[in-house]
PDB file of C-alpha atoms in Angstrom:
ATOM      1  CA  MET U   1     129.159  82.088  87.494  1.00 52.00           C
ATOM      2  CA  ILE U   2     132.310  82.506  88.678  1.00 55.00           C
ATOM      3  CA  ARG U   3     131.500  78.210  89.011  1.00 62.00           C
ATOM      4  CA  ARG U   4     130.296  77.631  86.303  1.00 54.00           C
ATOM      5  CA  ILE U   5     133.243  79.181  84.796  1.00 56.00           C
ATOM      6  CA  ILE U   6     136.507  76.395  87.148  1.00 62.00           C
ATOM      7  CA  GLN U   7     133.698  74.033  85.647  1.00 58.00           C
ATOM      8  CA  ALA U   8     134.099  74.513  82.124  1.00 50.00           C
ATOM      9  CA  LEU U   9     138.625  74.762  83.524  1.00 55.00           C
ATOM     10  CA  ILE U  10     138.283  71.218  84.354  1.00 62.00           C
ATOM     11  CA  ALA U  11     137.162  70.082  81.547  1.00 53.00           C
ATOM     12  CA  ILE U  12     139.520  71.653  79.906  1.00 61.00           C
ATOM     13  CA  GLY U  13     141.547  71.095  82.180  1.00 57.00           C
ATOM     14  CA  PHE U  14     141.239  67.110  81.410  1.00 47.00           C
ATOM     15  CA  ILE U  15     141.258  67.535  77.672  1.00 57.00           C
ATOM     16  CA  VAL U  16     144.936  68.805  76.678  1.00 55.00           C
ATOM     17  CA  TYR U  17     145.657  66.175  79.435  1.00 50.00           C
ATOM     18  CA  GLY U  18     144.629  63.073  78.355  1.00 51.00           C
ATOM     19  CA  TYR U  19     145.460  64.850  74.416  1.00 54.00           C
ATOM     20  CA  PHE U  20     148.896  65.260  76.140  1.00 57.00           C
ATOM     21  CA  LYS U  21     149.885  63.461  78.942  1.00 61.00           C
ATOM     22  CA  MET U  22     148.172  60.256  78.017  1.00 69.00           C
ATOM     23  CA  ALA U  23     149.909  59.757  74.759  1.00 66.00           C
ATOM     24  CA  GLY U  24     149.508  55.808  74.554  1.00 65.00           C
ATOM     25  CA  SER U  25     148.015  55.121  77.034  1.00 71.00           C
ATOM     26  CA  GLU U  26     144.362  53.261  77.281  1.00 62.00           C
ATOM     27  CA  TYR U  27     142.149  55.269  79.315  1.00 61.00           C
ATOM     28  CA  GLN U  28     143.874  58.406  76.527  1.00 64.00           C
ATOM     29  CA  LYS U  29     140.061  58.448  74.759  1.00 67.00           C
ATOM     30  CA  ASP U  30     137.730  58.217  78.052  1.00 62.00           C
ATOM     31  CA  VAL U  31     139.496  61.412  79.264  1.00 54.00           C
ATOM     32  CA  VAL U  32     139.201  63.385  77.117  1.00 56.00           C
ATOM     33  CA  VAL U  33     135.776  62.223  75.728  1.00 62.00           C
ATOM     34  CA  PHE U  34     134.703  62.910  79.739  1.00 57.00           C
ATOM     35  CA  GLY U  35     136.559  66.020  78.394  1.00 56.00           C
ATOM     36  CA  ILE U  36     134.745  67.130  75.890  1.00 70.00           C
ATOM     37  CA  ILE U  37     131.109  65.173  76.788  1.00 71.00           C
ATOM     38  CA  GLY U  38     131.517  67.735  80.417  1.00 59.00           C
ATOM     39  CA  LEU U  39     132.028  71.266  78.170  1.00 59.00           C
ATOM     40  CA  ALA U  40     129.288  70.287  76.253  1.00 64.00           C
ATOM     41  CA  THR U  41     126.951  69.799  78.550  1.00 65.00           C
ATOM     42  CA  LEU U  42     127.854  73.208  80.437  1.00 56.00           C
ATOM     43  CA  LEU U  43     128.330  75.336  76.359  1.00 65.00           C
ATOM     44  CA  GLU U  44     124.143  73.224  76.219  1.00 58.00           C
ATOM     45  CA  LEU U  45     123.090  75.075  79.925  1.00 56.00           C
ATOM     46  CA  LEU U  46     125.153  78.295  79.368  1.00 60.00           C
ATOM     47  CA  ILE U  47     123.358  78.482  75.508  1.00 61.00           C
ATOM     48  CA  GLU U  48     119.602  77.877  77.600  1.00 53.00           C
ATOM     49  CA  HIS U  49     120.938  80.342  79.650  1.00 55.00           C
ATOM     50  CA  LEU U  50     121.523  82.939  77.325  1.00 59.00           C
ATOM     51  CA  ILE U  51     118.251  81.560  75.485  1.00 58.00           C
ATOM     52  CA  ILE U  52     116.220  82.423  78.987  1.00 54.00           C
ATOM     53  CA  ASN U  53     117.480  85.564  79.914  1.00 61.00           C
ATOM     54  CA  ARG U  54     117.851  87.260  76.337  1.00 59.00           C
ATOM     55  CA  LYS U  55     115.547  89.663  77.306  1.00 64.00           C
ATOM     56  CA  ARG U  56     118.087  91.062  79.896  1.00 77.00           C
ATOM     57  CA  LEU U  57     121.351  89.915  78.448  1.00 79.00           C
ATOM     58  CA  ILE U  58     122.906  93.582  78.937  1.00 85.00           C
ATOM     59  CA  LEU U  59     121.965  92.901  82.145  1.00 91.00           C
ATOM     60  CA  LEU U  60     122.949  89.617  83.345  1.00 85.00           C
ATOM     61  CA  LEU U  61     126.744  90.551  81.326  1.00 87.00           C
ATOM     62  CA  TYR U  62     126.825  93.896  84.027  1.00 92.00           C
ATOM     63  CA  VAL U  63     125.611  92.187  86.790  1.00 93.00           C
ATOM     64  CA  TYR U  64     128.314  88.927  86.206  1.00 89.00           C
ATOM     65  CA  TYR U  65     131.420  91.774  85.703  1.00 93.00           C
ATOM     66  CA  LEU U  66     130.445  93.690  89.482  1.00 95.00           C
ATOM     67  CA  ALA U  67     130.217  89.909  90.624  1.00 94.00           C
ATOM     68  CA  VAL U  68     133.656  89.764  89.600  1.00 93.00           C
ATOM     69  CA  LYS U  69     134.864  93.242  91.310  1.00 94.00           C
ATOM     70  CA  LYS U  70     132.209  92.043  94.045  1.00 94.00           C
ATOM     71  CA  GLU U  71     130.249  94.603  94.000  1.00 95.00           C
ATOM     72  CA  ASN U  72     127.142  95.792  95.881  1.00 95.00           C
ATOM     73  CA  ILE U  73     123.861  96.359  93.881  1.00 96.00           C
ATOM     74  CA  ARG U  74     121.178  98.476  96.460  1.00 95.00           C
ATOM     75  CA  PHE U  75     118.282  97.836  95.114  1.00 96.00           C
ATOM     76  CA  SER U  76     114.693  99.967  95.811  1.00 95.00           C
ATOM     77  CA  MET U  77     111.530  97.784  95.421  1.00 97.00           C
ATOM     78  CA  SER U  78     108.211 100.464  95.493  1.00 97.00           C
ATOM     79  CA  TYR U  79     104.863 100.487  94.092  1.00 98.00           C
ATOM     80  CA  LEU U  80     103.009 103.030  91.879  1.00 98.00           C
ATOM     81  CA  TYR U  81      99.350 104.560  91.811  1.00 98.00           C
ATOM     82  CA  ILE U  82      98.448 106.148  88.627  1.00 98.00           C
ATOM     83  CA  ILE U  83      95.318 108.398  90.174  1.00 98.00           C
ATOM     84  CA  LYS U  84      93.516 109.988  87.365  1.00 98.00           C
ATOM     85  CA  VAL U  85      90.531 112.514  87.181  1.00 97.00           C
ATOM     86  CA  ASP U  86      89.497 114.437  84.398  1.00 94.00           C
ATOM     87  CA  ASP U  87      92.888 114.223  82.087  1.00 94.00           C
ATOM     88  CA  GLU U  88      95.062 115.255  84.480  1.00 98.00           C
ATOM     89  CA  TYR U  89      96.646 112.551  87.993  1.00 98.00           C
ATOM     90  CA  LEU U  90      97.597 113.000  91.521  1.00 98.00           C
ATOM     91  CA  LEU U  91     101.013 113.750  92.447  1.00 98.00           C
ATOM     92  CA  VAL U  92     101.510 114.350  96.501  1.00 98.00           C
ATOM     93  CA  ARG U  93     105.052 116.087  98.554  1.00 97.00           C
ATOM     94  CA  ASN U  94     108.016 113.188  98.682  1.00 93.00           C
ATOM     95  CA  SER U  95     109.111 113.713 102.232  1.00 84.00           C
ATOM     96  CA  ASN U  96     112.349 113.767 102.239  1.00 82.00           C
ATOM     97  CA  TYR U  97     113.066 115.188  98.596  1.00 84.00           C
ATOM     98  CA  GLY U  98     110.635 117.665  97.779  1.00 91.00           C
ATOM     99  CA  HIS U  99     110.125 116.986  94.511  1.00 96.00           C
ATOM    100  CA  TYR U 100     106.069 115.344  93.599  1.00 98.00           C
ATOM    101  CA  GLN U 101     104.940 112.693  92.920  1.00 98.00           C
ATOM    102  CA  LEU U 102     102.567 109.369  91.651  1.00 98.00           C
ATOM    103  CA  VAL U 103     100.524 107.756  95.235  1.00 98.00           C
ATOM    104  CA  GLY U 104     102.882 104.846  96.399  1.00 96.00           C
ATOM    105  CA  GLY U 105     106.335 103.828  97.672  1.00 94.00           C
ATOM    106  CA  LYS U 106     108.538 101.373  99.031  1.00 94.00           C
ATOM    107  CA  TYR U 107     107.240  97.494  99.794  1.00 96.00           C
ATOM    108  CA  LYS U 108     107.799  96.476 103.631  1.00 93.00           C
ATOM    109  CA  ARG U 109     110.029  93.428 104.883  1.00 91.00           C
ATOM    110  CA  LEU U 110     108.132  91.509 106.579  1.00 87.00           C
ATOM    111  CA  LYS U 111     109.615  90.176 110.555  1.00 84.00           C
ATOM    112  CA  GLY U 112     110.030  86.641 108.420  1.00 83.00           C
ATOM    113  CA  THR U 113     111.073  88.364 105.266  1.00 89.00           C
ATOM    114  CA  GLN U 114     114.385  89.806 107.299  1.00 87.00           C
ATOM    115  CA  SER U 115     116.027  86.709 107.855  1.00 88.00           C
ATOM    116  CA  LEU U 116     115.268  85.033 104.583  1.00 92.00           C
ATOM    117  CA  LEU U 117     117.134  88.106 102.716  1.00 94.00           C
ATOM    118  CA  LYS U 118     120.277  87.696 104.381  1.00 92.00           C
ATOM    119  CA  GLU U 119     120.833  84.816 104.881  1.00 93.00           C
ATOM    120  CA  LYS U 120     119.424  83.313 100.859  1.00 94.00           C
ATOM    121  CA  PHE U 121     121.130  86.729  98.833  1.00 95.00           C
ATOM    122  CA  GLU U 122     123.573  88.233 101.871  1.00 95.00           C
ATOM    123  CA  ALA U 123     121.377  91.171 102.062  1.00 93.00           C
ATOM    124  CA  MET U 124     122.349  94.474 103.392  1.00 91.00           C
ATOM    125  CA  ASP U 125     120.327  97.430 105.921  1.00 87.00           C
ATOM    126  CA  ASP U 126     119.835 100.705 103.319  1.00 81.00           C
ATOM    127  CA  LEU U 127     122.673 103.607 105.530  1.00 72.00           C
ATOM    128  CA  LYS U 128     122.230 106.029 103.543  1.00 69.00           C
ATOM    129  CA  LEU U 129     118.396 106.606 104.519  1.00 66.00           C
ATOM    130  CA  PRO U 130     117.075 106.380 107.549  1.00 60.00           C
ATOM    131  CA  ASN U 131     115.343 103.491 108.198  1.00 61.00           C
ATOM    132  CA  LYS U 132     112.187 105.099 111.056  1.00 57.00           C
ATOM    133  CA  ASN U 133     108.674 105.802 111.140  1.00 54.00           C
ATOM    134  CA  LEU U 134     107.532 105.250 108.486  1.00 51.00           C
ATOM    135  CA  MET U 135     110.786 104.572 106.344  1.00 52.00           C
ATOM    136  CA  LYS U 136     111.172 101.809 108.888  1.00 69.00           C
ATOM    137  CA  ASP U 137     112.074  97.851 106.991  1.00 85.00           C
ATOM    138  CA  ASP U 138     111.502  99.439 103.733  1.00 88.00           C
ATOM    139  CA  PHE U 139     112.789  97.482 101.187  1.00 92.00           C
ATOM    140  CA  ALA U 140     115.871  99.335 100.715  1.00 91.00           C
ATOM    141  CA  ILE U 141     118.873  97.747 100.359  1.00 93.00           C
ATOM    142  CA  PHE U 142     121.940  96.392  98.994  1.00 94.00           C
ATOM    143  CA  ILE U 143     122.025  92.769  97.896  1.00 96.00           C
ATOM    144  CA  PRO U 144     125.948  91.114  97.198  1.00 97.00           C
ATOM    145  CA  ALA U 145     126.398  91.608  92.432  1.00 96.00           C
ATOM    146  CA  LYS U 146     126.409  87.435  92.937  1.00 95.00           C
ATOM    147  CA  ASN U 147     122.977  87.214  93.925  1.00 96.00           C
ATOM    148  CA  ALA U 148     121.555  90.804  92.075  1.00 96.00           C
ATOM    149  CA  ILE U 149     119.914  88.495  89.162  1.00 93.00           C
ATOM    150  CA  LYS U 150     118.792  85.671  92.280  1.00 94.00           C
ATOM    151  CA  PHE U 151     117.417  88.564  94.575  1.00 97.00           C
ATOM    152  CA  LEU U 152     115.868  88.940  91.230  1.00 96.00           C
ATOM    153  CA  ASP U 153     113.777  86.752  90.061  1.00 93.00           C
ATOM    154  CA  TRP U 154     113.159  85.922  94.106  1.00 96.00           C
ATOM    155  CA  PHE U 155     110.756  88.890  94.321  1.00 96.00           C
ATOM    156  CA  ASN U 156     108.879  89.423  91.097  1.00 95.00           C
ATOM    157  CA  GLU U 157     107.535  85.671  91.635  1.00 94.00           C
ATOM    158  CA  GLY U 158     105.513  87.435  95.235  1.00 93.00           C
ATOM    159  CA  LYS U 159     106.446  84.881  96.995  1.00 91.00           C
ATOM    160  CA  ASN U 160     107.477  85.344 101.287  1.00 91.00           C
ATOM    161  CA  ARG U 161     107.237  88.798 100.992  1.00 93.00           C
ATOM    162  CA  GLU U 162     104.511  92.474 100.767  1.00 93.00           C
ATOM    163  CA  ILE U 163     102.415  92.037  98.519  1.00 92.00           C
ATOM    164  CA  ASN U 164      99.872  93.768  99.600  1.00 91.00           C
ATOM    165  CA  HIS U 165      99.040  97.655  98.099  1.00 96.00           C
ATOM    166  CA  TRP U 166      96.956  98.872 100.217  1.00 95.00           C
ATOM    167  CA  ARG U 167      99.226 100.612 103.152  1.00 94.00           C
ATOM    168  CA  GLU U 168     101.219 103.360 100.985  1.00 95.00           C
ATOM    169  CA  PHE U 169      97.887 104.285 100.364  1.00 97.00           C
ATOM    170  CA  TYR U 170      96.209 104.434 102.964  1.00 96.00           C
ATOM    171  CA  GLU U 171      99.110 106.115 104.973  1.00 94.00           C
ATOM    172  CA  GLU U 172      99.286 109.116 101.646  1.00 96.00           C
ATOM    173  CA  LEU U 173      95.716 109.852 101.339  1.00 97.00           C
ATOM    174  CA  ILE U 174      93.033 108.479 103.888  1.00 96.00           C
ATOM    175  CA  GLU U 175      95.704 108.313 107.364  1.00 92.00           C
ATOM    176  CA  GLY U 176      99.566 109.933 108.142  1.00 83.00           C
ATOM    177  CA  LYS U 177     100.693 111.922 106.023  1.00 86.00           C
ATOM    178  CA  GLY U 178      97.436 113.220 104.267  1.00 86.00           C
ATOM    179  CA  LYS U 179      94.135 113.451 105.416  1.00 92.00           C
ATOM    180  CA  LEU U 180      92.636 113.895 101.766  1.00 96.00           C
ATOM    181  CA  LEU U 181      89.808 110.463 101.381  1.00 97.00           C
ATOM    182  CA  SER U 182      87.293 109.490 104.048  1.00 97.00           C
ATOM    183  CA  LYS U 183      88.052 105.568 105.390  1.00 95.00           C
ATOM    184  CA  GLU U 184      83.893 105.462 104.431  1.00 96.00           C
ATOM    185  CA  LYS U 185      83.931 105.971 101.358  1.00 97.00           C
ATOM    186  CA  PHE U 186      87.344 104.227 100.455  1.00 97.00           C
ATOM    187  CA  PRO U 187      87.233 100.842 103.167  1.00 95.00           C
ATOM    188  CA  TYR U 188      89.774  99.310 100.116  1.00 95.00           C
ATOM    189  CA  VAL U 189      90.594 100.466  96.612  1.00 97.00           C
ATOM    190  CA  ASN U 190      90.213  98.338  92.937  1.00 97.00           C
ATOM    191  CA  TYR U 191      92.908  98.467  90.440  1.00 97.00           C
ATOM    192  CA  ASN U 192      95.241  96.837  87.649  1.00 97.00           C
ATOM    193  CA  LEU U 193      98.495  96.154  87.575  1.00 96.00           C
ATOM    194  CA  LEU U 194      99.895  98.131  84.748  1.00 97.00           C
ATOM    195  CA  GLY U 195     103.308  96.219  84.233  1.00 96.00           C
ATOM    196  CA  ARG U 196     105.981  96.729  86.031  1.00 96.00           C
ATOM    197  CA  VAL U 197     109.665  98.913  85.276  1.00 97.00           C
ATOM    198  CA  MET U 198     113.101  98.567  86.680  1.00 96.00           C
ATOM    199  CA  THR U 199     115.794 101.210  85.690  1.00 95.00           C
ATOM    200  CA  PRO U 200     119.080  99.314  84.546  1.00 94.00           C
ATOM    201  CA  VAL U 201     121.874  99.077  86.611  1.00 94.00           C
ATOM    202  CA  LYS U 202     123.914 102.836  87.475  1.00 91.00           C
ATOM    203  CA  LYS U 203     125.532 104.743  89.755  1.00 87.00           C
ATOM    204  CA  THR U 204     123.748 107.382  91.771  1.00 79.00           C
ATOM    205  CA  PRO U 205     124.855 110.817  92.176  1.00 74.00           C
ATOM    206  CA  GLY U 206     125.930 111.782  95.296  1.00 74.00           C
ATOM    207  CA  TRP U 207     126.032 108.811  96.685  1.00 77.00           C
ATOM    208  CA  ASP U 208     129.035 106.814  94.793  1.00 83.00           C
ATOM    209  CA  CYS U 209     126.937 103.081  94.583  1.00 91.00           C
ATOM    210  CA  TYR U 210     125.770 101.361  91.879  1.00 95.00           C
ATOM    211  CA  GLU U 211     121.625 100.968  92.122  1.00 95.00           C
ATOM    212  CA  ILE U 212     118.532  98.669  90.677  1.00 96.00           C
ATOM    213  CA  LEU U 213     115.193 101.077  90.932  1.00 96.00           C
ATOM    214  CA  GLN U 214     111.569  98.631  91.067  1.00 98.00           C
ATOM    215  CA  TYR U 215     108.588  99.823  90.845  1.00 98.00           C
ATOM    216  CA  ASP U 216     105.005  98.297  90.538  1.00 98.00           C
ATOM    217  CA  ILE U 217     102.660 100.034  88.172  1.00 98.00           C
ATOM    218  CA  LEU U 218      99.245  99.792  89.602  1.00 98.00           C
ATOM    219  CA  GLU U 219      96.076 101.522  87.546  1.00 98.00           C
ATOM    220  CA  LEU U 220      93.966 102.621  90.781  1.00 98.00           C
ATOM    221  CA  LEU U 221      90.004 101.759  89.539  1.00 98.00           C
ATOM    222  CA  PRO U 222      87.234 103.954  91.859  1.00 98.00           C
ATOM    223  CA  ASN U 223      84.144 103.263  91.604  1.00 97.00           C
ATOM    224  CA  GLN U 224      81.102 105.378  91.345  1.00 97.00           C
ATOM    225  CA  GLU U 225      81.560 107.099  94.218  1.00 97.00           C
ATOM    226  CA  GLN U 226      85.393 107.228  95.064  1.00 98.00           C
ATOM    227  CA  TYR U 227      85.607 108.714  91.730  1.00 98.00           C
ATOM    228  CA  THR U 228      83.012 111.549  92.877  1.00 98.00           C
ATOM    229  CA  GLU U 229      85.455 112.150  96.257  1.00 98.00           C
ATOM    230  CA  LEU U 230      88.981 112.094  94.263  1.00 98.00           C
ATOM    231  CA  LEU U 231      86.895 114.651  92.011  1.00 98.00           C
ATOM    232  CA  ASP U 232      85.795 117.412  94.698  1.00 97.00           C
ATOM    233  CA  LEU U 233      89.101 116.701  95.815  1.00 97.00           C
ATOM    234  CA  LYS U 234      90.900 117.796  92.349  1.00 97.00           C
ATOM    235  CA  ASN U 235      88.466 120.767  92.960  1.00 96.00           C
ATOM    236  CA  GLN U 236      90.137 121.753  95.773  1.00 96.00           C
ATOM    237  CA  GLY U 237      93.152 122.380  94.022  1.00 95.00           C
ATOM    238  CA  ASP U 238      96.495 121.549  94.968  1.00 96.00           C
ATOM    239  CA  SER U 239      98.077 122.138  98.840  1.00 96.00           C
ATOM    240  CA  ASN U 240     101.861 121.959  99.691  1.00 96.00           C
ATOM    241  CA  TYR U 241     100.777 118.152  99.806  1.00 97.00           C
ATOM    242  CA  ILE U 242      98.848 117.942  96.556  1.00 97.00           C
ATOM    243  CA  LYS U 243      99.318 118.566  93.436  1.00 98.00           C
ATOM    244  CA  TRP U 244      96.619 117.699  89.450  1.00 98.00           C
ATOM    245  CA  ALA U 245      99.371 117.171  86.723  1.00 98.00           C
ATOM    246  CA  ASP U 246      98.800 116.563  82.968  1.00 97.00           C
ATOM    247  CA  ARG U 247     100.253 113.811  80.914  1.00 97.00           C
ATOM    248  CA  GLU U 248     102.019 116.849  79.395  1.00 96.00           C
ATOM    249  CA  LEU U 249     103.429 118.826  83.020  1.00 97.00           C
ATOM    250  CA  ILE U 250     104.428 115.271  84.099  1.00 98.00           C
ATOM    251  CA  ASN U 251     106.564 113.978  80.565  1.00 97.00           C
ATOM    252  CA  CYS U 252     108.580 117.422  81.481  1.00 96.00           C
ATOM    253  CA  LEU U 253     108.472 116.820  85.280  1.00 97.00           C
ATOM    254  CA  GLY U 254     107.425 120.279  86.236  1.00 96.00           C
ATOM    255  CA  HIS U 255     108.029 122.188  83.953  1.00 96.00           C
ATOM    256  CA  ASP U 256     105.048 124.122  81.449  1.00 93.00           C
ATOM    257  CA  LYS U 257     105.165 125.038  78.411  1.00 90.00           C
ATOM    258  CA  ARG U 258     103.032 126.934  77.859  1.00 85.00           C
ATOM    259  CA  THR U 259     103.394 129.371  80.378  1.00 88.00           C
ATOM    260  CA  MET U 260     108.033 128.363  80.323  1.00 91.00           C
ATOM    261  CA  THR U 261     107.693 128.790  83.967  1.00 94.00           C
ATOM    262  CA  LYS U 262     109.114 125.728  86.487  1.00 95.00           C
ATOM    263  CA  LEU U 263     105.721 125.372  88.351  1.00 95.00           C
ATOM    264  CA  TYR U 264     107.594 122.534  90.638  1.00 97.00           C
ATOM    265  CA  ASP U 265     109.582 119.335  90.562  1.00 97.00           C
ATOM    266  CA  ILE U 266     108.069 115.543  89.542  1.00 98.00           C
ATOM    267  CA  GLY U 267     110.119 112.898  90.308  1.00 96.00           C
ATOM    268  CA  HIS U 268     111.528 111.343  87.023  1.00 96.00           C
ATOM    269  CA  HIS U 269     110.200 108.067  87.861  1.00 97.00           C
ATOM    270  CA  THR U 270     106.683 109.558  87.715  1.00 98.00           C
ATOM    271  CA  LYS U 271     107.581 110.252  84.455  1.00 97.00           C
ATOM    272  CA  TRP U 272     108.930 106.336  84.117  1.00 97.00           C
ATOM    273  CA  ALA U 273     105.347 105.045  85.396  1.00 98.00           C
ATOM    274  CA  LEU U 274     103.162 106.771  83.517  1.00 97.00           C
ATOM    275  CA  ASN U 275     105.054 105.362  80.076  1.00 97.00           C
ATOM    276  CA  MET U 276     105.971 102.312  80.926  1.00 97.00           C
ATOM    277  CA  LYS U 277     109.327 102.661  80.295  1.00 95.00           C
ATOM    278  CA  TRP U 278     112.260 103.984  82.221  1.00 94.00           C
ATOM    279  CA  SER U 279     113.950 106.550  80.850  1.00 92.00           C
ATOM    280  CA  LYS U 280     117.346 108.399  80.733  1.00 86.00           C
ATOM    281  CA  ASP U 281     116.132 112.414  81.399  1.00 79.00           C
TER     282      ASP U 281
END
């Protein structure tokens, strides 16, 4: 963006210099025309850029503003499973914050991806979260605002990064944080990609940084044996690690309007995933 502004100023400079400083010169017309052509070309590129990005124009403008200020943006890139049995959804306890959320978590930065992120996008580690154990190399990083849109386009293309969604399912329900489902019935899972939810650029409360959170939303498609095992798990009831919540309870983030009590905290991103859109509350 800054490069384009400089190019536009140079083109305007040719027009001004040719028109006022070269009066009477045989080259005046050529210099002015050259400047006009350059400015028109840049204007065409700008219009094309705005048309292509019309659905994220506010994001573009805000990111460009932060780029001028030389700010960094924290990106957290995750995926979440919608696992529904009857009319309730399976939630698991977040070990860091204590709230309940859909099964899933952050993508991992693979070995080959690490150098690409640093070289192409000037990525920096997220020092606000520990980089160890199950959180080692999570896809939570800081990117200079000037590279933010380029980074988003690269990530959403899905090349040269982790795209498999099995790891978090396995860690949270089969072997790792929880051992709730059998390896025999769940050697794999099928799912639909419902879409993607992304927050606007926002200041993170208490962290004093700009942030974008993005979630790929997956709908689990269990076979009959898997569904039966999930139903058995549901019939065992809630525990400290898992909860089963209906849509109304999730939309109220754990507050039960029927009993007028707060049962437990549900992460905001669970509500966003269920409704397939970000909201302030």
